[in-house]
mmCIF file of C-alpha atoms in Angstrom:
data_model
loop_
_atom_site.group_PDB
_atom_site.id
_atom_site.type_symbol
_atom_site.label_atom_id
_atom_site.label_comp_id
_atom_site.label_asym_id
_atom_site.label_seq_id
_atom_site.Cartn_x
_atom_site.Cartn_y
_atom_site.Cartn_z
ATOM 1 C CA MET A 1 0.706 -6.190 10.767
ATOM 2 C CA ALA A 2 1.764 -8.272 13.768
ATOM 3 C CA LYS A 3 -0.609 -11.036 12.637
ATOM 4 C CA LEU A 4 0.818 -10.814 9.128
ATOM 5 C CA ALA A 5 4.334 -11.251 10.506
ATOM 6 C CA ARG A 6 3.267 -14.342 12.480
ATOM 7 C CA VAL A 7 1.602 -15.878 9.410
ATOM 8 C CA CYS A 8 4.697 -15.331 7.275
ATOM 9 C CA LEU A 9 7.011 -16.827 9.909
ATOM 10 C CA SER A 10 4.688 -19.825 10.221
ATOM 11 C CA LEU A 11 4.653 -20.374 6.469
ATOM 12 C CA ARG A 12 8.435 -20.091 6.263
ATOM 13 C CA ALA A 13 8.858 -22.690 9.019
ATOM 14 C CA ARG A 14 6.371 -25.029 7.345
ATOM 15 C CA PHE A 15 7.947 -24.469 3.940
ATOM 16 C CA SER A 16 11.503 -25.107 5.156
ATOM 17 C CA THR A 17 10.510 -28.492 6.599
ATOM 18 C CA GLN A 18 8.491 -29.623 3.586
ATOM 19 C CA VAL A 19 10.430 -28.314 0.622
ATOM 20 C CA ARG A 20 12.764 -30.516 -1.380
ATOM 21 C CA PRO A 21 14.265 -30.082 -4.839
ATOM 22 C CA LEU A 22 12.242 -31.668 -7.637
ATOM 23 C CA ALA A 23 14.523 -34.662 -8.047
ATOM 24 C CA ALA A 24 13.940 -38.292 -7.145
ATOM 25 C CA VAL A 25 15.533 -39.295 -3.826
ATOM 26 C CA PRO A 26 15.549 -43.092 -3.283
ATOM 27 C CA GLY A 27 13.788 -44.172 -0.130
ATOM 28 C CA GLN A 28 12.329 -40.751 0.703
ATOM 29 C CA GLY A 29 8.901 -41.099 -0.864
ATOM 30 C CA PRO A 30 7.183 -39.008 -3.541
ATOM 31 C CA VAL A 31 8.590 -35.631 -4.509
ATOM 32 C CA PRO A 32 6.100 -32.779 -3.899
ATOM 33 C CA VAL A 33 5.216 -30.198 -6.534
ATOM 34 C CA VAL A 34 2.193 -28.580 -4.836
ATOM 35 C CA THR A 35 1.217 -29.261 -1.214
ATOM 36 C CA CYS A 36 -1.999 -27.967 0.332
ATOM 37 C CA LYS A 37 -3.712 -27.589 3.667
ATOM 38 C CA ARG A 38 -6.365 -29.933 2.260
ATOM 39 C CA GLN A 39 -4.144 -32.862 1.386
ATOM 40 C CA GLN A 40 -6.489 -34.282 -1.261
ATOM 41 C CA PHE A 41 -5.201 -31.518 -3.541
ATOM 42 C CA ASN A 42 -1.519 -32.407 -3.085
ATOM 43 C CA LEU A 43 0.406 -32.958 -6.322
ATOM 44 C CA TYR A 44 3.573 -35.024 -6.631
ATOM 45 C CA GLN A 45 6.110 -35.507 -9.369
ATOM 46 C CA HIS A 46 4.734 -38.894 -10.435
ATOM 47 C CA ASP A 47 1.269 -37.307 -10.866
ATOM 48 C CA LEU A 48 2.402 -34.652 -13.347
ATOM 49 C CA PRO A 49 0.526 -34.757 -16.673
ATOM 50 C CA ALA A 50 2.410 -36.119 -19.674
ATOM 51 C CA SER A 51 1.190 -33.342 -21.991
ATOM 52 C CA PRO A 52 0.536 -30.285 -19.798
ATOM 53 C CA GLU A 53 0.204 -27.966 -22.784
ATOM 54 C CA ARG A 54 -3.018 -29.761 -23.772
ATOM 55 C CA ILE A 55 -4.739 -29.146 -20.446
ATOM 56 C CA LYS A 56 -6.977 -26.112 -20.645
ATOM 57 C CA PHE A 57 -7.542 -23.746 -17.768
ATOM 58 C CA GLY A 58 -10.487 -24.996 -15.709
ATOM 59 C CA GLU A 59 -9.992 -28.700 -16.434
ATOM 60 C CA LEU A 60 -7.838 -29.406 -13.355
ATOM 61 C CA PRO A 61 -9.148 -29.416 -9.768
ATOM 62 C CA LEU A 62 -7.512 -26.553 -7.874
ATOM 63 C CA ALA A 63 -7.136 -25.974 -4.159
ATOM 64 C CA SER A 64 -8.170 -22.375 -4.752
ATOM 65 C CA ASP A 65 -11.464 -23.378 -6.418
ATOM 66 C CA GLY A 66 -13.201 -23.194 -3.053
ATOM 67 C CA TRP A 67 -11.734 -19.885 -1.971
ATOM 68 C CA ARG A 68 -14.884 -17.970 -2.848
ATOM 69 C CA HIS A 69 -16.638 -19.653 0.074
ATOM 70 C CA ARG A 70 -16.495 -17.843 3.395
ATOM 71 C CA ARG A 71 -15.231 -20.991 5.163
ATOM 72 C CA SER A 72 -12.065 -21.004 3.055
ATOM 73 C CA ASN A 73 -10.423 -18.433 5.334
ATOM 74 C CA GLY A 74 -6.938 -19.682 6.275
ATOM 75 C CA ASP A 75 -6.610 -22.160 3.413
ATOM 76 C CA TYR A 76 -3.333 -22.195 1.495
ATOM 77 C CA PHE A 77 -1.176 -24.102 -0.982
ATOM 78 C CA ILE A 78 2.616 -24.184 -1.407
ATOM 79 C CA ILE A 79 4.387 -24.410 -4.772
ATOM 80 C CA HIS A 80 7.711 -26.190 -4.328
ATOM 81 C CA PRO A 81 10.808 -25.173 -6.308
ATOM 82 C CA VAL A 82 11.535 -26.956 -9.548
ATOM 83 C CA GLN A 83 15.146 -27.455 -10.511
ATOM 84 C CA ARG A 84 15.493 -26.757 -14.192
ATOM 85 C CA ALA A 85 18.461 -25.687 -16.255
ATOM 86 C CA TYR A 86 17.290 -22.734 -18.317
ATOM 87 C CA GLU A 87 19.674 -22.289 -21.201
ATOM 88 C CA ALA A 88 19.434 -18.503 -21.074
ATOM 89 C CA TYR A 89 20.831 -18.529 -17.526
ATOM 90 C CA GLY A 90 23.559 -21.106 -18.176
ATOM 91 C CA LEU A 91 27.127 -19.932 -18.669
ATOM 92 C CA SER A 92 28.562 -20.228 -22.145
ATOM 93 C CA ASN A 93 31.894 -21.836 -22.978
ATOM 94 C CA LEU A 94 32.871 -18.627 -24.756
ATOM 95 C CA THR A 95 34.657 -15.778 -23.003
ATOM 96 C CA PHE A 96 34.149 -12.037 -23.341
ATOM 97 C CA PRO A 97 37.464 -11.593 -25.233
ATOM 98 C CA GLU A 98 36.344 -14.273 -27.701
ATOM 99 C CA LEU A 99 33.248 -12.163 -28.358
ATOM 100 C CA GLY A 100 35.448 -9.203 -29.262
ATOM 101 C CA ILE A 101 35.244 -7.326 -25.965
ATOM 102 C CA SER A 102 38.369 -5.308 -25.164
ATOM 103 C CA GLU A 103 40.547 -5.865 -22.110
ATOM 104 C CA PRO A 104 39.486 -2.753 -20.098
ATOM 105 C CA LEU A 105 35.848 -3.841 -20.177
ATOM 106 C CA VAL A 106 36.743 -7.443 -19.372
ATOM 107 C CA GLU A 107 38.691 -6.278 -16.316
ATOM 108 C CA ASN A 108 35.820 -4.074 -15.163
ATOM 109 C CA LEU A 109 33.435 -7.009 -15.568
ATOM 110 C CA LYS A 110 35.729 -9.137 -13.413
ATOM 111 C CA GLN A 111 35.604 -6.451 -10.734
ATOM 112 C CA GLN A 112 31.821 -6.968 -10.717
ATOM 113 C CA HIS A 113 32.319 -10.760 -10.515
ATOM 114 C CA VAL A 114 31.064 -11.247 -14.071
ATOM 115 C CA LEU A 115 33.593 -13.743 -15.400
ATOM 116 C CA SER A 116 31.743 -15.488 -18.238
ATOM 117 C CA PRO A 117 28.724 -14.526 -20.365
ATOM 118 C CA THR A 118 25.481 -16.483 -20.272
ATOM 119 C CA HIS A 119 24.062 -18.063 -23.417
ATOM 120 C CA PHE A 120 21.584 -15.200 -23.634
ATOM 121 C CA GLN A 121 24.350 -12.621 -23.383
ATOM 122 C CA VAL A 122 26.424 -14.359 -26.065
ATOM 123 C CA GLU A 123 23.544 -14.171 -28.544
ATOM 124 C CA GLY A 124 22.729 -10.566 -27.686
ATOM 125 C CA ILE A 125 26.310 -9.267 -27.698
ATOM 126 C CA ARG A 126 27.070 -10.899 -31.031
ATOM 127 C CA ALA A 127 23.956 -9.474 -32.644
ATOM 128 C CA MET A 128 24.576 -5.955 -31.342
ATOM 129 C CA LEU A 129 28.195 -5.955 -32.466
ATOM 130 C CA ASP A 130 26.939 -7.005 -35.908
ATOM 131 C CA GLY A 131 24.799 -3.859 -36.015
ATOM 132 C CA SER A 132 21.413 -5.588 -35.849
ATOM 133 C CA HIS A 133 18.259 -3.909 -34.578
ATOM 134 C CA LEU A 134 17.304 -5.849 -31.479
ATOM 135 C CA LEU A 135 14.426 -6.581 -29.178
ATOM 136 C CA LEU A 136 15.869 -8.250 -26.078
ATOM 137 C CA ALA A 137 13.224 -10.248 -24.230
ATOM 138 C CA ALA A 138 14.027 -12.671 -21.425
ATOM 139 C CA GLU A 139 13.143 -13.599 -17.868
ATOM 140 C CA THR A 140 13.760 -11.007 -15.204
ATOM 141 C CA GLY A 141 17.175 -11.133 -13.604
ATOM 142 C CA CYS A 142 19.028 -12.988 -16.375
ATOM 143 C CA GLY A 143 21.507 -10.231 -17.236
ATOM 144 C CA LYS A 144 19.827 -8.104 -19.897
ATOM 145 C CA THR A 145 21.533 -4.894 -18.724
ATOM 146 C CA TYR A 146 25.039 -6.140 -19.485
ATOM 147 C CA THR A 147 23.748 -7.704 -22.711
ATOM 148 C CA TYR A 148 23.188 -4.288 -24.267
ATOM 149 C CA LEU A 149 25.664 -2.212 -22.247
ATOM 150 C CA VAL A 150 28.785 -4.265 -22.995
ATOM 151 C CA PRO A 151 28.579 -4.275 -26.824
ATOM 152 C CA VAL A 152 27.518 -0.631 -27.084
ATOM 153 C CA VAL A 153 30.308 0.528 -24.767
ATOM 154 C CA GLU A 154 32.725 -1.577 -26.822
ATOM 155 C CA GLN A 155 31.529 0.194 -29.982
ATOM 156 C CA ILE A 156 31.969 3.584 -28.298
ATOM 157 C CA LEU A 157 35.562 2.694 -27.400
ATOM 158 C CA ARG A 158 36.278 1.685 -30.985
ATOM 159 C CA ARG A 159 34.659 4.835 -32.356
ATOM 160 C CA ARG A 160 36.649 7.115 -30.068
ATOM 161 C CA LEU A 161 39.887 5.868 -31.618
ATOM 162 C CA HIS A 162 38.967 7.520 -34.929
ATOM 163 C CA GLU A 163 36.453 10.167 -33.861
ATOM 164 C CA ARG A 164 36.938 13.856 -34.226
ATOM 165 C CA GLN A 165 35.704 16.370 -31.679
ATOM 166 C CA ARG A 166 31.970 16.071 -31.035
ATOM 167 C CA ASP A 167 29.618 18.830 -30.006
ATOM 168 C CA PHE A 168 28.689 19.178 -26.355
ATOM 169 C CA ASN A 169 25.628 17.302 -25.084
ATOM 170 C CA THR A 170 25.603 14.832 -27.983
ATOM 171 C CA PRO A 171 25.633 11.382 -26.355
ATOM 172 C CA LEU A 172 26.451 8.296 -28.375
ATOM 173 C CA MET A 173 24.193 6.087 -26.258
ATOM 174 C CA LEU A 174 20.778 6.996 -24.873
ATOM 175 C CA ILE A 175 19.065 4.757 -22.321
ATOM 176 C CA ILE A 176 15.470 5.650 -21.418
ATOM 177 C CA THR A 177 13.849 3.984 -18.422
ATOM 178 C CA PRO A 178 10.255 4.000 -17.127
ATOM 179 C CA GLY A 179 11.359 4.914 -13.601
ATOM 180 C CA ARG A 180 13.957 7.105 -11.956
ATOM 181 C CA GLU A 181 15.274 4.432 -9.593
ATOM 182 C CA LEU A 182 15.936 2.187 -12.580
ATOM 183 C CA ALA A 183 17.743 5.035 -14.345
ATOM 184 C CA GLN A 184 19.908 5.547 -11.268
ATOM 185 C CA GLN A 185 20.660 1.829 -11.118
ATOM 186 C CA ILE A 186 21.547 1.462 -14.815
ATOM 187 C CA GLY A 187 23.669 4.598 -14.654
ATOM 188 C CA ALA A 188 25.629 3.122 -11.757
ATOM 189 C CA VAL A 189 26.184 -0.122 -13.687
ATOM 190 C CA ALA A 190 27.356 1.845 -16.737
ATOM 191 C CA ALA A 191 29.746 3.902 -14.594
ATOM 192 C CA ARG A 192 31.330 0.784 -13.120
ATOM 193 C CA LEU A 193 31.601 -0.850 -16.531
ATOM 194 C CA THR A 194 33.336 2.192 -18.047
ATOM 195 C CA ASP A 195 35.601 2.965 -15.096
ATOM 196 C CA GLY A 196 39.035 4.040 -16.321
ATOM 197 C CA THR A 197 38.045 4.075 -20.004
ATOM 198 C CA GLY A 198 37.431 7.819 -20.325
ATOM 199 C CA ILE A 199 33.784 7.267 -21.242
ATOM 200 C CA LYS A 200 31.532 9.795 -19.519
ATOM 201 C CA THR A 201 28.130 8.774 -18.209
ATOM 202 C CA ARG A 202 25.426 11.154 -17.063
ATOM 203 C CA ILE A 203 22.124 10.413 -15.362
ATOM 204 C CA VAL A 204 19.197 12.797 -15.850
ATOM 205 C CA LEU A 205 16.318 12.426 -13.408
ATOM 206 C CA GLY A 206 13.229 14.395 -12.542
ATOM 207 C CA GLY A 207 13.208 16.724 -9.560
ATOM 208 C CA ARG A 208 15.795 19.297 -10.641
ATOM 209 C CA THR A 209 14.666 19.988 -14.177
ATOM 210 C CA LYS A 210 13.696 23.616 -13.515
ATOM 211 C CA GLN A 211 17.176 24.348 -12.228
ATOM 212 C CA GLN A 212 18.712 22.571 -15.213
ATOM 213 C CA MET A 213 16.573 24.595 -17.608
ATOM 214 C CA LEU A 214 17.606 27.882 -15.985
ATOM 215 C CA ASN A 215 21.276 26.926 -15.751
ATOM 216 C CA PRO A 216 21.993 24.397 -18.502
ATOM 217 C CA SER A 217 25.335 22.614 -18.447
ATOM 218 C CA PHE A 218 27.443 21.934 -21.541
ATOM 219 C CA GLU A 219 29.743 18.945 -21.387
ATOM 220 C CA ASP A 220 31.018 15.884 -23.195
ATOM 221 C CA ILE A 221 28.592 13.019 -22.739
ATOM 222 C CA ASP A 222 29.025 9.524 -24.126
ATOM 223 C CA ILE A 223 26.220 7.697 -22.314
ATOM 224 C CA LEU A 224 23.038 9.423 -21.175
ATOM 225 C CA VAL A 225 20.628 7.571 -18.895
ATOM 226 C CA ALA A 226 17.279 9.303 -18.367
ATOM 227 C CA SER A 227 13.822 8.559 -17.015
ATOM 228 C CA PHE A 228 10.588 9.307 -18.818
ATOM 229 C CA GLY A 229 9.710 11.772 -16.098
ATOM 230 C CA ALA A 230 12.941 13.752 -16.397
ATOM 231 C CA ILE A 231 11.003 16.846 -17.478
ATOM 232 C CA SER A 232 8.177 16.491 -14.971
ATOM 233 C CA LYS A 233 7.681 18.861 -12.099
ATOM 234 C CA LEU A 234 8.963 18.179 -8.639
ATOM 235 C CA ILE A 235 6.876 15.628 -6.863
ATOM 236 C CA THR A 236 5.799 16.043 -3.275
ATOM 237 C CA SER A 237 6.086 13.546 -0.456
ATOM 238 C CA GLY A 238 2.942 12.001 0.980
ATOM 239 C CA ILE A 239 1.999 10.409 4.280
ATOM 240 C CA TYR A 240 4.045 7.275 4.861
ATOM 241 C CA ARG A 241 2.681 4.203 6.540
ATOM 242 C CA MET A 242 4.896 3.152 9.455
ATOM 243 C CA GLU A 243 2.906 0.307 11.066
ATOM 244 C CA LEU A 244 5.705 -2.248 10.678
ATOM 245 C CA ASN A 245 8.103 -0.064 12.655
ATOM 246 C CA GLY A 246 5.493 0.206 15.374
ATOM 247 C CA HIS A 247 5.431 -3.578 15.789
ATOM 248 C CA GLY A 248 9.153 -3.908 16.364
ATOM 249 C CA LEU A 249 10.097 -4.683 12.752
ATOM 250 C CA PRO A 250 12.595 -2.065 11.496
ATOM 251 C CA CYS A 251 11.307 -1.101 8.075
ATOM 252 C CA VAL A 252 11.739 1.508 5.375
ATOM 253 C CA ASN A 253 8.967 2.579 3.036
ATOM 254 C CA LEU A 254 9.134 3.234 -0.678
ATOM 255 C CA ASN A 255 6.307 4.703 -2.745
ATOM 256 C CA GLY A 256 5.747 6.931 -5.730
ATOM 257 C CA ASP A 257 4.666 9.928 -3.653
ATOM 258 C CA MET A 258 8.122 10.389 -2.132
ATOM 259 C CA ILE A 259 10.629 12.799 -3.581
ATOM 260 C CA LEU A 260 13.398 11.071 -5.508
ATOM 261 C CA LYS A 261 16.200 11.779 -3.019
ATOM 262 C CA LEU A 262 14.210 10.224 -0.200
ATOM 263 C CA ARG A 263 13.254 7.173 -2.252
ATOM 264 C CA LEU A 264 16.865 6.491 -3.228
ATOM 265 C CA GLY A 265 17.982 6.922 0.363
ATOM 266 C CA GLN A 266 15.358 4.506 1.639
ATOM 267 C CA PHE A 267 16.292 1.850 -0.914
ATOM 268 C CA GLU A 268 19.986 2.276 -0.090
ATOM 269 C CA LYS A 269 19.254 1.517 3.577
ATOM 270 C CA PHE A 270 17.850 -1.826 2.484
ATOM 271 C CA GLN A 271 20.753 -2.475 0.114
ATOM 272 C CA GLN A 272 23.297 -1.758 2.861
ATOM 273 C CA ALA A 273 21.499 -4.057 5.356
ATOM 274 C CA GLU A 274 20.636 -1.198 7.725
ATOM 275 C CA VAL A 275 17.106 -2.646 7.662
ATOM 276 C CA ASN A 276 15.850 -6.001 6.416
ATOM 277 C CA VAL A 277 12.240 -5.104 5.608
ATOM 278 C CA LEU A 278 11.233 -2.931 2.667
ATOM 279 C CA SER A 279 7.567 -1.945 2.417
ATOM 280 C CA THR A 280 6.889 -0.758 -1.096
ATOM 281 C CA THR A 281 4.324 -0.166 -3.786
ATOM 282 C CA ASP A 282 4.750 -1.285 -7.403
ATOM 283 C CA VAL A 283 7.379 1.433 -7.830
ATOM 284 C CA ALA A 284 9.975 -1.160 -6.754
ATOM 285 C CA SER A 285 8.590 -4.216 -8.543
ATOM 286 C CA ARG A 286 10.087 -3.474 -11.941
ATOM 287 C CA GLY A 287 13.756 -3.288 -12.694
ATOM 288 C CA LEU A 288 15.300 -2.577 -9.286
ATOM 289 C CA ASN A 289 18.172 -5.012 -8.882
ATOM 290 C CA THR A 290 18.841 -6.426 -5.445
ATOM 291 C CA ILE A 291 19.975 -9.844 -4.288
ATOM 292 C CA ARG A 292 19.267 -9.032 -0.636
ATOM 293 C CA ALA A 293 15.570 -9.783 -0.927
ATOM 294 C CA ALA A 294 14.749 -13.286 0.315
ATOM 295 C CA HIS A 295 10.994 -13.108 0.849
ATOM 296 C CA VAL A 296 8.365 -11.248 -1.190
ATOM 297 C CA ILE A 297 5.006 -10.774 0.543
ATOM 298 C CA ASN A 298 2.185 -9.666 -1.740
ATOM 299 C CA PHE A 299 -0.197 -8.052 0.740
ATOM 300 C CA ASP A 300 -2.375 -7.082 -2.244
ATOM 301 C CA PHE A 301 -2.164 -9.835 -4.849
ATOM 302 C CA PRO A 302 -1.575 -8.379 -8.341
ATOM 303 C CA LEU A 303 -4.439 -8.922 -10.760
ATOM 304 C CA TYR A 304 -2.187 -9.093 -13.809
ATOM 305 C CA THR A 305 0.232 -11.964 -14.302
ATOM 306 C CA ALA A 306 2.928 -9.637 -15.637
ATOM 307 C CA ASP A 307 2.820 -7.591 -12.418
ATOM 308 C CA TYR A 308 3.127 -10.777 -10.353
ATOM 309 C CA ILE A 309 6.172 -11.913 -12.347
ATOM 310 C CA HIS A 310 7.877 -8.559 -11.842
ATOM 311 C CA ARG A 311 7.175 -8.547 -8.110
ATOM 312 C CA VAL A 312 8.473 -12.053 -7.402
ATOM 313 C CA GLY A 313 11.305 -11.386 -9.842
ATOM 314 C CA ARG A 314 13.005 -9.433 -7.056
ATOM 315 C CA ILE A 315 13.965 -12.820 -5.540
ATOM 316 C CA GLY A 316 14.777 -14.421 -8.891
ATOM 317 C CA ARG A 317 17.936 -12.540 -9.759
ATOM 318 C CA ILE A 318 21.267 -14.032 -10.705
ATOM 319 C CA GLY A 319 23.028 -14.385 -7.356
ATOM 320 C CA SER A 320 19.834 -14.577 -5.272
ATOM 321 C CA ARG A 321 19.616 -17.103 -2.448
ATOM 322 C CA ASN A 322 18.260 -20.563 -3.238
ATOM 323 C CA ASP A 323 15.728 -20.574 -0.387
ATOM 324 C CA CYS A 324 13.758 -17.455 -1.315
ATOM 325 C CA LEU A 325 10.000 -17.382 -0.754
ATOM 326 C CA ALA A 326 6.966 -15.581 -2.149
ATOM 327 C CA THR A 327 3.898 -15.356 0.104
ATOM 328 C CA ASN A 328 0.608 -14.182 -1.413
ATOM 329 C CA LEU A 329 -2.378 -13.057 0.672
ATOM 330 C CA ILE A 330 -5.715 -13.535 -1.131
ATOM 331 C CA SER A 331 -8.730 -11.556 0.073
ATOM 332 C CA SER A 332 -10.970 -10.672 -2.890
ATOM 333 C CA GLN A 333 -12.913 -12.373 -5.674
ATOM 334 C CA ALA A 334 -10.742 -10.785 -8.358
ATOM 335 C CA GLU A 335 -7.575 -12.029 -6.650
ATOM 336 C CA ILE A 336 -8.907 -15.594 -6.549
ATOM 337 C CA GLY A 337 -9.241 -15.641 -10.331
ATOM 338 C CA ALA A 338 -5.674 -14.420 -10.683
ATOM 339 C CA VAL A 339 -4.206 -16.959 -8.254
ATOM 340 C CA GLN A 340 -6.050 -19.820 -9.964
ATOM 341 C CA ARG A 341 -4.090 -19.162 -13.150
ATOM 342 C CA LEU A 342 -0.905 -19.389 -11.105
ATOM 343 C CA GLU A 343 -1.964 -22.650 -9.447
ATOM 344 C CA HIS A 344 -2.980 -24.158 -12.798
ATOM 345 C CA ALA A 345 0.451 -23.371 -14.258
ATOM 346 C CA ALA A 346 2.158 -24.927 -11.227
ATOM 347 C CA ARG A 347 0.103 -28.121 -11.424
ATOM 348 C CA THR A 348 0.838 -28.547 -15.119
ATOM 349 C CA THR A 349 4.477 -27.348 -14.766
ATOM 350 C CA ASN A 350 3.607 -25.205 -17.755
ATOM 351 C CA VAL A 351 4.265 -21.577 -18.585
ATOM 352 C CA LEU A 352 1.854 -18.858 -17.521
ATOM 353 C CA ARG A 353 -0.397 -18.065 -20.458
ATOM 354 C CA ASN A 354 -1.486 -14.680 -21.791
ATOM 355 C CA VAL A 355 1.086 -12.660 -19.854
ATOM 356 C CA ASP A 356 0.453 -8.980 -20.560
ATOM 357 C CA ALA A 357 4.184 -8.225 -20.782
ATOM 358 C CA ASN A 358 4.730 -10.449 -23.823
ATOM 359 C CA VAL A 359 6.710 -7.684 -25.485
ATOM 360 C CA LYS A 360 7.591 -9.739 -28.524
ATOM 361 C CA GLY A 361 3.963 -10.607 -29.260
ATOM 362 C CA ILE A 362 2.732 -7.072 -28.661
ATOM 363 C CA ILE A 363 5.282 -5.609 -31.064
ATOM 364 C CA ARG A 364 4.482 -8.233 -33.688
ATOM 365 C CA ARG A 365 0.731 -7.591 -33.516
ATOM 366 C CA ARG A 366 1.213 -3.828 -33.738
ATOM 367 C CA MET A 367 3.485 -4.170 -36.736
ATOM 368 C CA GLN A 368 0.942 -6.331 -38.537
ATOM 369 C CA LYS A 369 -1.614 -3.548 -38.193
ATOM 370 C CA LEU A 370 0.663 -0.926 -39.683
ATOM 371 C CA SER A 371 1.125 -0.828 -43.434
ATOM 372 C CA GLY A 372 4.573 -0.411 -44.845
ATOM 373 C CA MET A 373 6.281 -1.711 -41.725
ATOM 374 C CA PRO A 374 8.761 -4.629 -41.844
ATOM 375 C CA ASN A 375 7.448 -8.073 -41.044
ATOM 376 C CA GLU A 376 8.530 -10.305 -38.172
ATOM 377 C CA GLY A 377 11.521 -11.641 -40.069
ATOM 378 C CA ASP A 378 13.074 -8.177 -40.239
ATOM 379 C CA ILE A 379 13.517 -7.967 -36.470
ATOM 380 C CA LEU A 380 16.103 -10.144 -34.783
ATOM 381 C CA THR A 381 14.972 -11.251 -31.342
ATOM 382 C CA VAL A 382 17.228 -12.747 -28.717
ATOM 383 C CA GLY A 383 16.117 -14.919 -25.832
ATOM 384 C CA ASN A 384 12.883 -16.605 -24.889
ATOM 385 C CA GLN A 385 9.855 -14.652 -23.747
ATOM 386 C CA LYS A 386 7.973 -17.117 -21.605
ATOM 387 C CA GLY A 387 4.243 -16.629 -21.670
#
């Protein structure tokens, strides 16, 4: 672990002296896109292919091609940041009131420093207020949570003006998440958004389900946020690895074997800057929203592109620092094949192909196999799902 820390600090120092935005600077030489330990594999802006989409995987020389040889130990390449204006991230000229959002929600959004919607949010909010069935697919960190929360909460406020008494435990909005931390996070966002509106939000997580079954509560609920494992048995804590603490790096650990209360407490320590290092399994790679992360170190490189995108997405949030880094340690044959796809995409400045999390494509293919289901034109999709 001490050696790992030294390697990461060395890479950060090297990166900070070499990196420049991908924009021509007169008199400062070529602009780097990929720089390598073996300089013959360096790639600069003026060397970029004119039609990258036509270049098939395997046709470009890669620095990682030789990583299967035992002498490749210590080799590396650095992908430099590319400044691009993604329309989904850009702020729209429209305001939330112009989209039909009421003043209480607009004020609560301002309290969270959300002053204007992005282009993606404008499309999504409009479609949801129109009553369309939606599949929201976009890059991680671009504001999808507010895209569906804001219009649905607005509809709940409108409905409550004319609604009669509802039965207990009959929520108007149900949000189901794959993980409990994500449910806790979305529930907190919903609570802040609805502050002072009278809308009641409840979060249901695993870990206390037996007690809830024996002593059920009956209450008014407008928004219910729940995890898939809300009815699972209590999980037990495992043996936590504490090597980083032993090397003088204050660290908290997060893994799926911990009980929920402990996991939330550990993550909160990182959020509140009590510690600056979070050692975690994939339990934290999807959905958890933090802008404190500045450096993602993949000690075990993910074999699936979708998993890699979700991991490095922790430093790609709206509001994240501009100098964030992702360091990947490659140590197996399977990992080399995965990193070569990443290097190929960087050298062609193209999208990553065949990403497993292409939700839009998966849904479309499944629908085509089912008879009597609506075709693609019957589902309104918002945003771009980049392969």
